[in-house]
PDB file of C-alpha atoms in Angstrom:
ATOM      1  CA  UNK A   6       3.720  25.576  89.246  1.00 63.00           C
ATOM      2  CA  UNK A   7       3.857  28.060  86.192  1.00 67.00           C
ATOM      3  CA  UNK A   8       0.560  26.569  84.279  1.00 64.00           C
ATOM      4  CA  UNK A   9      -1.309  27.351  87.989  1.00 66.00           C
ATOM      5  CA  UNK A  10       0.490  30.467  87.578  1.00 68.00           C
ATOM      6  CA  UNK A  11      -0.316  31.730  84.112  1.00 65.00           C
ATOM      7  CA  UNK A  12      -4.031  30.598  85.239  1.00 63.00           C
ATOM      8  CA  UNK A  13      -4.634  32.721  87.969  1.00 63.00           C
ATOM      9  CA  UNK A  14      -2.799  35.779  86.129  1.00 63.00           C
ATOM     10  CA  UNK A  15      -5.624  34.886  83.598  1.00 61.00           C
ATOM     11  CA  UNK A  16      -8.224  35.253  85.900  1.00 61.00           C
ATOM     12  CA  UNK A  17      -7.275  37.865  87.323  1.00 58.00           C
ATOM     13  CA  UNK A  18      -7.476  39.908  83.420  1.00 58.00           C
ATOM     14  CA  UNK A  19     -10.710  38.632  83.334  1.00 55.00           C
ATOM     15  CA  UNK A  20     -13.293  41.319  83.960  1.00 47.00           C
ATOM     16  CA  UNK A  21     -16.620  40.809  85.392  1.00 48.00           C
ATOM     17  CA  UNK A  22     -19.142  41.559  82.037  1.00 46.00           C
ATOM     18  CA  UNK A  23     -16.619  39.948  80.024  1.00 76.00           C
ATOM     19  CA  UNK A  24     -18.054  36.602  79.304  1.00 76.00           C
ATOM     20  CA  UNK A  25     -15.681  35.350  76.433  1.00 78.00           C
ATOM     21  CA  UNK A  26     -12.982  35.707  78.299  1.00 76.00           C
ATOM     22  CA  UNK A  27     -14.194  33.718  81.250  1.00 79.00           C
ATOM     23  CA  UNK A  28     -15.247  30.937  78.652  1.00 80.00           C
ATOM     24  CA  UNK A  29     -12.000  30.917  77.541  1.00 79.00           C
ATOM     25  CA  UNK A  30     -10.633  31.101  80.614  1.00 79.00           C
ATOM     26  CA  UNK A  31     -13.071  27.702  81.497  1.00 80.00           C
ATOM     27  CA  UNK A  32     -11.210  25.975  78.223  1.00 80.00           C
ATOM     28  CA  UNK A  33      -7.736  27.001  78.947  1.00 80.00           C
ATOM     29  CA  UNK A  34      -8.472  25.096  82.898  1.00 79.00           C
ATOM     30  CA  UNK A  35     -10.571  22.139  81.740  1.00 77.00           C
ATOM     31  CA  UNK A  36      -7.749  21.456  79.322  1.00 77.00           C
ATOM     32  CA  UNK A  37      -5.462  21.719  82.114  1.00 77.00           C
ATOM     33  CA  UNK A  38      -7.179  19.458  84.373  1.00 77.00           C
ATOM     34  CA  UNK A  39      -7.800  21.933  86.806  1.00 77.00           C
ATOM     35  CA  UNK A  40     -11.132  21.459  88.024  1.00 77.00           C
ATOM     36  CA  UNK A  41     -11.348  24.026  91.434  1.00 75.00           C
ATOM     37  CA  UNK A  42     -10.329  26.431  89.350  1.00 79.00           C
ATOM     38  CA  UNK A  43     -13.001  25.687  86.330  1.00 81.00           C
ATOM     39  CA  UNK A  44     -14.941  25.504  88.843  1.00 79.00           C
ATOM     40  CA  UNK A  45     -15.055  29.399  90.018  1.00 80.00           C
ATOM     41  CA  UNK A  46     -14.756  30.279  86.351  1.00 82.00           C
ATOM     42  CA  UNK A  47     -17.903  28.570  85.964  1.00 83.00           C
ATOM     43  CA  UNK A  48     -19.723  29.903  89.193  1.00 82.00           C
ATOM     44  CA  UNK A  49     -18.507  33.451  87.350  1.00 83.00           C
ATOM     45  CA  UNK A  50     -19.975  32.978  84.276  1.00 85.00           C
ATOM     46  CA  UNK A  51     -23.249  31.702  85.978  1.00 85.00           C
ATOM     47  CA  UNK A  52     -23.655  34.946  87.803  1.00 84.00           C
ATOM     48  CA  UNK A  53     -23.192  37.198  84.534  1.00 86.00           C
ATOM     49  CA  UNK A  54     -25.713  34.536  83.265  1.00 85.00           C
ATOM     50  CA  UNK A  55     -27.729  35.379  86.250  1.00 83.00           C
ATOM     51  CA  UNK A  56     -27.743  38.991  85.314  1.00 85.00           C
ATOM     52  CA  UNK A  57     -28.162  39.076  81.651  1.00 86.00           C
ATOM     53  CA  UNK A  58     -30.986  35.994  81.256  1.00 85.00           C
ATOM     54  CA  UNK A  59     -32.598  36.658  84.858  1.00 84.00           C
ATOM     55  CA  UNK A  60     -32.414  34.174  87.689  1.00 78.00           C
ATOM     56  CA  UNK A  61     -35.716  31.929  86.720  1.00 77.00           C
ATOM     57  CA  UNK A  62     -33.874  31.710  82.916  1.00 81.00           C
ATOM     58  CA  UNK A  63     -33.200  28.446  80.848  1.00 79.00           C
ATOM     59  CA  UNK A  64     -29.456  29.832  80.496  1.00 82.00           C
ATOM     60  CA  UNK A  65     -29.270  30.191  84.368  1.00 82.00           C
ATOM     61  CA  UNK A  66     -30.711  27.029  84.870  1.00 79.00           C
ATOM     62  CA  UNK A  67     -28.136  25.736  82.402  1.00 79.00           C
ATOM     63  CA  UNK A  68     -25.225  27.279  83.738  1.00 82.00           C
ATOM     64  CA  UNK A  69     -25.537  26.190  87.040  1.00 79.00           C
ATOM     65  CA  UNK A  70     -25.532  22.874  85.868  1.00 77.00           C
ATOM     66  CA  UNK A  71     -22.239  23.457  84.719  1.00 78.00           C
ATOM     67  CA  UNK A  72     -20.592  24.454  87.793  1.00 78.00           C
ATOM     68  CA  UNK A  73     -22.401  21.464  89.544  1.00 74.00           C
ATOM     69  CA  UNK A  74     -20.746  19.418  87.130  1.00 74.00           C
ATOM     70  CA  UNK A  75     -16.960  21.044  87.954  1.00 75.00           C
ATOM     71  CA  UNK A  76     -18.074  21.217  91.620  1.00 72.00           C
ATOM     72  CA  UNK A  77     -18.931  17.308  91.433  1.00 71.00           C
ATOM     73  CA  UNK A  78     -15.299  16.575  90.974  1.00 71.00           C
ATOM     74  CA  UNK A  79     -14.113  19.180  94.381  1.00 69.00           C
ATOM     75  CA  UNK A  80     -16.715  20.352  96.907  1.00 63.00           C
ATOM     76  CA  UNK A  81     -19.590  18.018  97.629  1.00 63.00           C
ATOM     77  CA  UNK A  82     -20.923  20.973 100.588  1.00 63.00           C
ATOM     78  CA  UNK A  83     -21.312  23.263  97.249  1.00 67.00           C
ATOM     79  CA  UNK A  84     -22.528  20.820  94.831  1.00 67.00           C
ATOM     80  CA  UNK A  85     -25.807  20.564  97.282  1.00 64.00           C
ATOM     81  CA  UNK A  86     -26.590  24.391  96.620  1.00 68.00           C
ATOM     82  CA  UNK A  87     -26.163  24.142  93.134  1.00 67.00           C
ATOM     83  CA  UNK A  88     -27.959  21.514  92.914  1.00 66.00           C
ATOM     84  CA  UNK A  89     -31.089  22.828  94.969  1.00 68.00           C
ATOM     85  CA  UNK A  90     -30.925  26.117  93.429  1.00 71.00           C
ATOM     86  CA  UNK A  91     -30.583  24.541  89.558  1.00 69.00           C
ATOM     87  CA  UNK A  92     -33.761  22.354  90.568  1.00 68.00           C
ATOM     88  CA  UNK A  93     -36.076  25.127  92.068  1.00 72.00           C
ATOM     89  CA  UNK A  94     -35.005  27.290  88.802  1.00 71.00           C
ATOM     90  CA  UNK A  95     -35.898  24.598  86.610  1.00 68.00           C
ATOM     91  CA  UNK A  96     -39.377  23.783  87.952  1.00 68.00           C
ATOM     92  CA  UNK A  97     -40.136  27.457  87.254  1.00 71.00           C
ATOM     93  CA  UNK A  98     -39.621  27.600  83.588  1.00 68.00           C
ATOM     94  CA  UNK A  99     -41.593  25.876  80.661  1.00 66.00           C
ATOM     95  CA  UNK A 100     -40.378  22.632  80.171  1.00 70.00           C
ATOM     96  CA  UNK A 101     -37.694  22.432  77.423  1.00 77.00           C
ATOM     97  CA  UNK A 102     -35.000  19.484  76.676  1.00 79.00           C
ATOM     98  CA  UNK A 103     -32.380  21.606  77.967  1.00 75.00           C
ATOM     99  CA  UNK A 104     -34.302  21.734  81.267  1.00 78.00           C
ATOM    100  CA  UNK A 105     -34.443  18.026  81.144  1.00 83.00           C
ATOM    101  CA  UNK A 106     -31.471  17.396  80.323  1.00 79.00           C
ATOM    102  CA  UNK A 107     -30.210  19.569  82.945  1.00 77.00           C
ATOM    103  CA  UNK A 108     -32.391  17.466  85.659  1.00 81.00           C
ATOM    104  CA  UNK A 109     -30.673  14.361  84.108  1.00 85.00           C
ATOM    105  CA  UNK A 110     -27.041  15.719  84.684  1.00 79.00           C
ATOM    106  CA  UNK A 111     -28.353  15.985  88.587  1.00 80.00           C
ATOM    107  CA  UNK A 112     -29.675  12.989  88.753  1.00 85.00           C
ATOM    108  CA  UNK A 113     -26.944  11.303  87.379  1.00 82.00           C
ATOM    109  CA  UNK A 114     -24.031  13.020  90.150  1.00 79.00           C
ATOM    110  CA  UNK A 115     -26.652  12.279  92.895  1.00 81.00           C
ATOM    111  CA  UNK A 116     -26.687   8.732  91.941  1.00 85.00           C
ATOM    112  CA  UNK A 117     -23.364   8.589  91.400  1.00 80.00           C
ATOM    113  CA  UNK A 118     -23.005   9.792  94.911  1.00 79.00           C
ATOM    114  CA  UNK A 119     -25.479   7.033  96.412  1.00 85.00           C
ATOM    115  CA  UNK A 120     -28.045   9.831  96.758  1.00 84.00           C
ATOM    116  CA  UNK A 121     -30.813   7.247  95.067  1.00 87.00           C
ATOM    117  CA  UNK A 122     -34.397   8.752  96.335  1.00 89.00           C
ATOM    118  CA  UNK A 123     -33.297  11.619  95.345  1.00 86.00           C
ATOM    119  CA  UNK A 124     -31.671  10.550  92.035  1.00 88.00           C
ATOM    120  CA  UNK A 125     -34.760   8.661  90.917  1.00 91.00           C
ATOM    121  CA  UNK A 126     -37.218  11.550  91.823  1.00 90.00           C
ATOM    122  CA  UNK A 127     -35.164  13.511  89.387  1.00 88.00           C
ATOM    123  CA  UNK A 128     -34.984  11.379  87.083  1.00 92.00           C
ATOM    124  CA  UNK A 129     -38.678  11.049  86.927  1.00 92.00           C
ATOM    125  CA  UNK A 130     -38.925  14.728  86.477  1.00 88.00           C
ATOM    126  CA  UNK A 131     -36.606  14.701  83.253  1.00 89.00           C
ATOM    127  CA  UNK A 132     -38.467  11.659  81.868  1.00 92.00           C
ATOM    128  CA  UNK A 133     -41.943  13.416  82.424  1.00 92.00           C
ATOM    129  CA  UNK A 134     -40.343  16.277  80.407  1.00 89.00           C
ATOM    130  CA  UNK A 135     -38.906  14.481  78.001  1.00 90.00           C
ATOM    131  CA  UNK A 136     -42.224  12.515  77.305  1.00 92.00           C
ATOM    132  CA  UNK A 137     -44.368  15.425  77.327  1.00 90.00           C
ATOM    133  CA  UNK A 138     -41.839  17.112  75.111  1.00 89.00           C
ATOM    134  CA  UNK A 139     -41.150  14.077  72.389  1.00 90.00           C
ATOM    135  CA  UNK A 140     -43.843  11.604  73.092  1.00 91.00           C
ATOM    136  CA  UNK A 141     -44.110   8.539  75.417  1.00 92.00           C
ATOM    137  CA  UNK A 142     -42.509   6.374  72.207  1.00 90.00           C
ATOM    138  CA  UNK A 143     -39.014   8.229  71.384  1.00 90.00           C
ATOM    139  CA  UNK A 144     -36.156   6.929  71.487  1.00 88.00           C
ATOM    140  CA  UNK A 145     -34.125   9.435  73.614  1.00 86.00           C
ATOM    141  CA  UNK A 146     -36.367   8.007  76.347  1.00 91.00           C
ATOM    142  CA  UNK A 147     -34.087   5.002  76.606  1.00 91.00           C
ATOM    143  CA  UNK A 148     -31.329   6.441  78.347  1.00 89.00           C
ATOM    144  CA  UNK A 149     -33.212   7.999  81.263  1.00 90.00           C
ATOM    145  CA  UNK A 150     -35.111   5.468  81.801  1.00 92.00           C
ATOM    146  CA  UNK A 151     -31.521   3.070  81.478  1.00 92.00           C
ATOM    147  CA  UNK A 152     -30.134   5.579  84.130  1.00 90.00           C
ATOM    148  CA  UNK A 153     -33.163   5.666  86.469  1.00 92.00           C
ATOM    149  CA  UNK A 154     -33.414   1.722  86.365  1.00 92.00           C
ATOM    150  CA  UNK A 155     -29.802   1.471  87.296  1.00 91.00           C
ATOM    151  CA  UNK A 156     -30.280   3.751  90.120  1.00 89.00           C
ATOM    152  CA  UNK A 157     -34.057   1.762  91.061  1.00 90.00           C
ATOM    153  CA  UNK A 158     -31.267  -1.551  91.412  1.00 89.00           C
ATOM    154  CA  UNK A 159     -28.524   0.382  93.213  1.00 84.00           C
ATOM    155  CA  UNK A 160     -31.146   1.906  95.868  1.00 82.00           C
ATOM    156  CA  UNK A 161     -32.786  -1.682  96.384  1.00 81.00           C
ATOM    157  CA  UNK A 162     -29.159  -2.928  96.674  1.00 73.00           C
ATOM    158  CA  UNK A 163     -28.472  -0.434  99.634  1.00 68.00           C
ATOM    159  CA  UNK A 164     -31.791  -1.472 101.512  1.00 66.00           C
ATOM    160  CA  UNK A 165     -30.864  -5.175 101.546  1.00 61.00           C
ATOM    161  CA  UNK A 166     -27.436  -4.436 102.649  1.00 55.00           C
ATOM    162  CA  UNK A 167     -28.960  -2.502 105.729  1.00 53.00           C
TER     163      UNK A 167
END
């Protein structure tokens, strides 16, 4: 149709090193509802992300959390890179909230995906974080450790269905 249209023609003006217009670009299609397509914008802007922050960076780590995100919602084959690549990036770096909260955005599409070992060993990695980071007492603890309990009942629920 003419909004795909007008898309693509926009992607195709945007050029590599131009990171505003990609972002804009990422707008324009998550307004539209065009996921695949917000999708490759975002895998774009994680390479130029790549190449100005370095590939062990926070903003790396960060974007390709992103495009796991928009890949979540079209290819599942993908998503698994992403994810494995975002993980080994963030174990690398110091531990920051953005880290953990980046872990926590995994966890939460590998539970959602009935991926639970692997959902709660993530989680546990963005709680650690988030404890060493704010103390064992805060109260932005509550939602990962809401989100890991709910995943600790869904996995027990799969092994007594089996």
């Amino acid at each position: 149709d003419s909004q795909s249209a007008a898309m693509e023609s926009l992607l195709e003006s945007c050029v590599v090193g131009e990171m505003q217009h990609l972002k804009a670009a990422l707008h324009l299609a998550t307004g539209m509802r065009m996921p695949l397509t917000a999708a490759k914008i975002s895998m774009q802007l994680a390479e130029l992300t790549e190449q100005q922050h370095g590939p062990e960076s926070e903003q790396y780590t960060k974007a390709l959390t992103n495009v796991t995100m928009w890949l979540h919602q079209t290819d599942h084959k993908r998503l698994a890179i992403f994810h494995r690549e975002s993980l080994k990036i963030a174990r690398k770096v110091s531990p920051s909230l953005t880290i953990a909260q980046c872990l926590e955005n995994l966890a939460l599409i590998l539970q959602e995906r009935c991926e639970h070992e692997n959902a709660i060993a993530i989680y546990k990695s963005a709680l650690c974080m988030k404890q060493e980071l704010l103390g064992k007492d805060h109260p932005c603890l509550a939602q990962t450790m809401h989100n890991m309990a709910a995943s600790l009942e869904d996995h027990a629920d799969q092994h007594q269905l089996r």
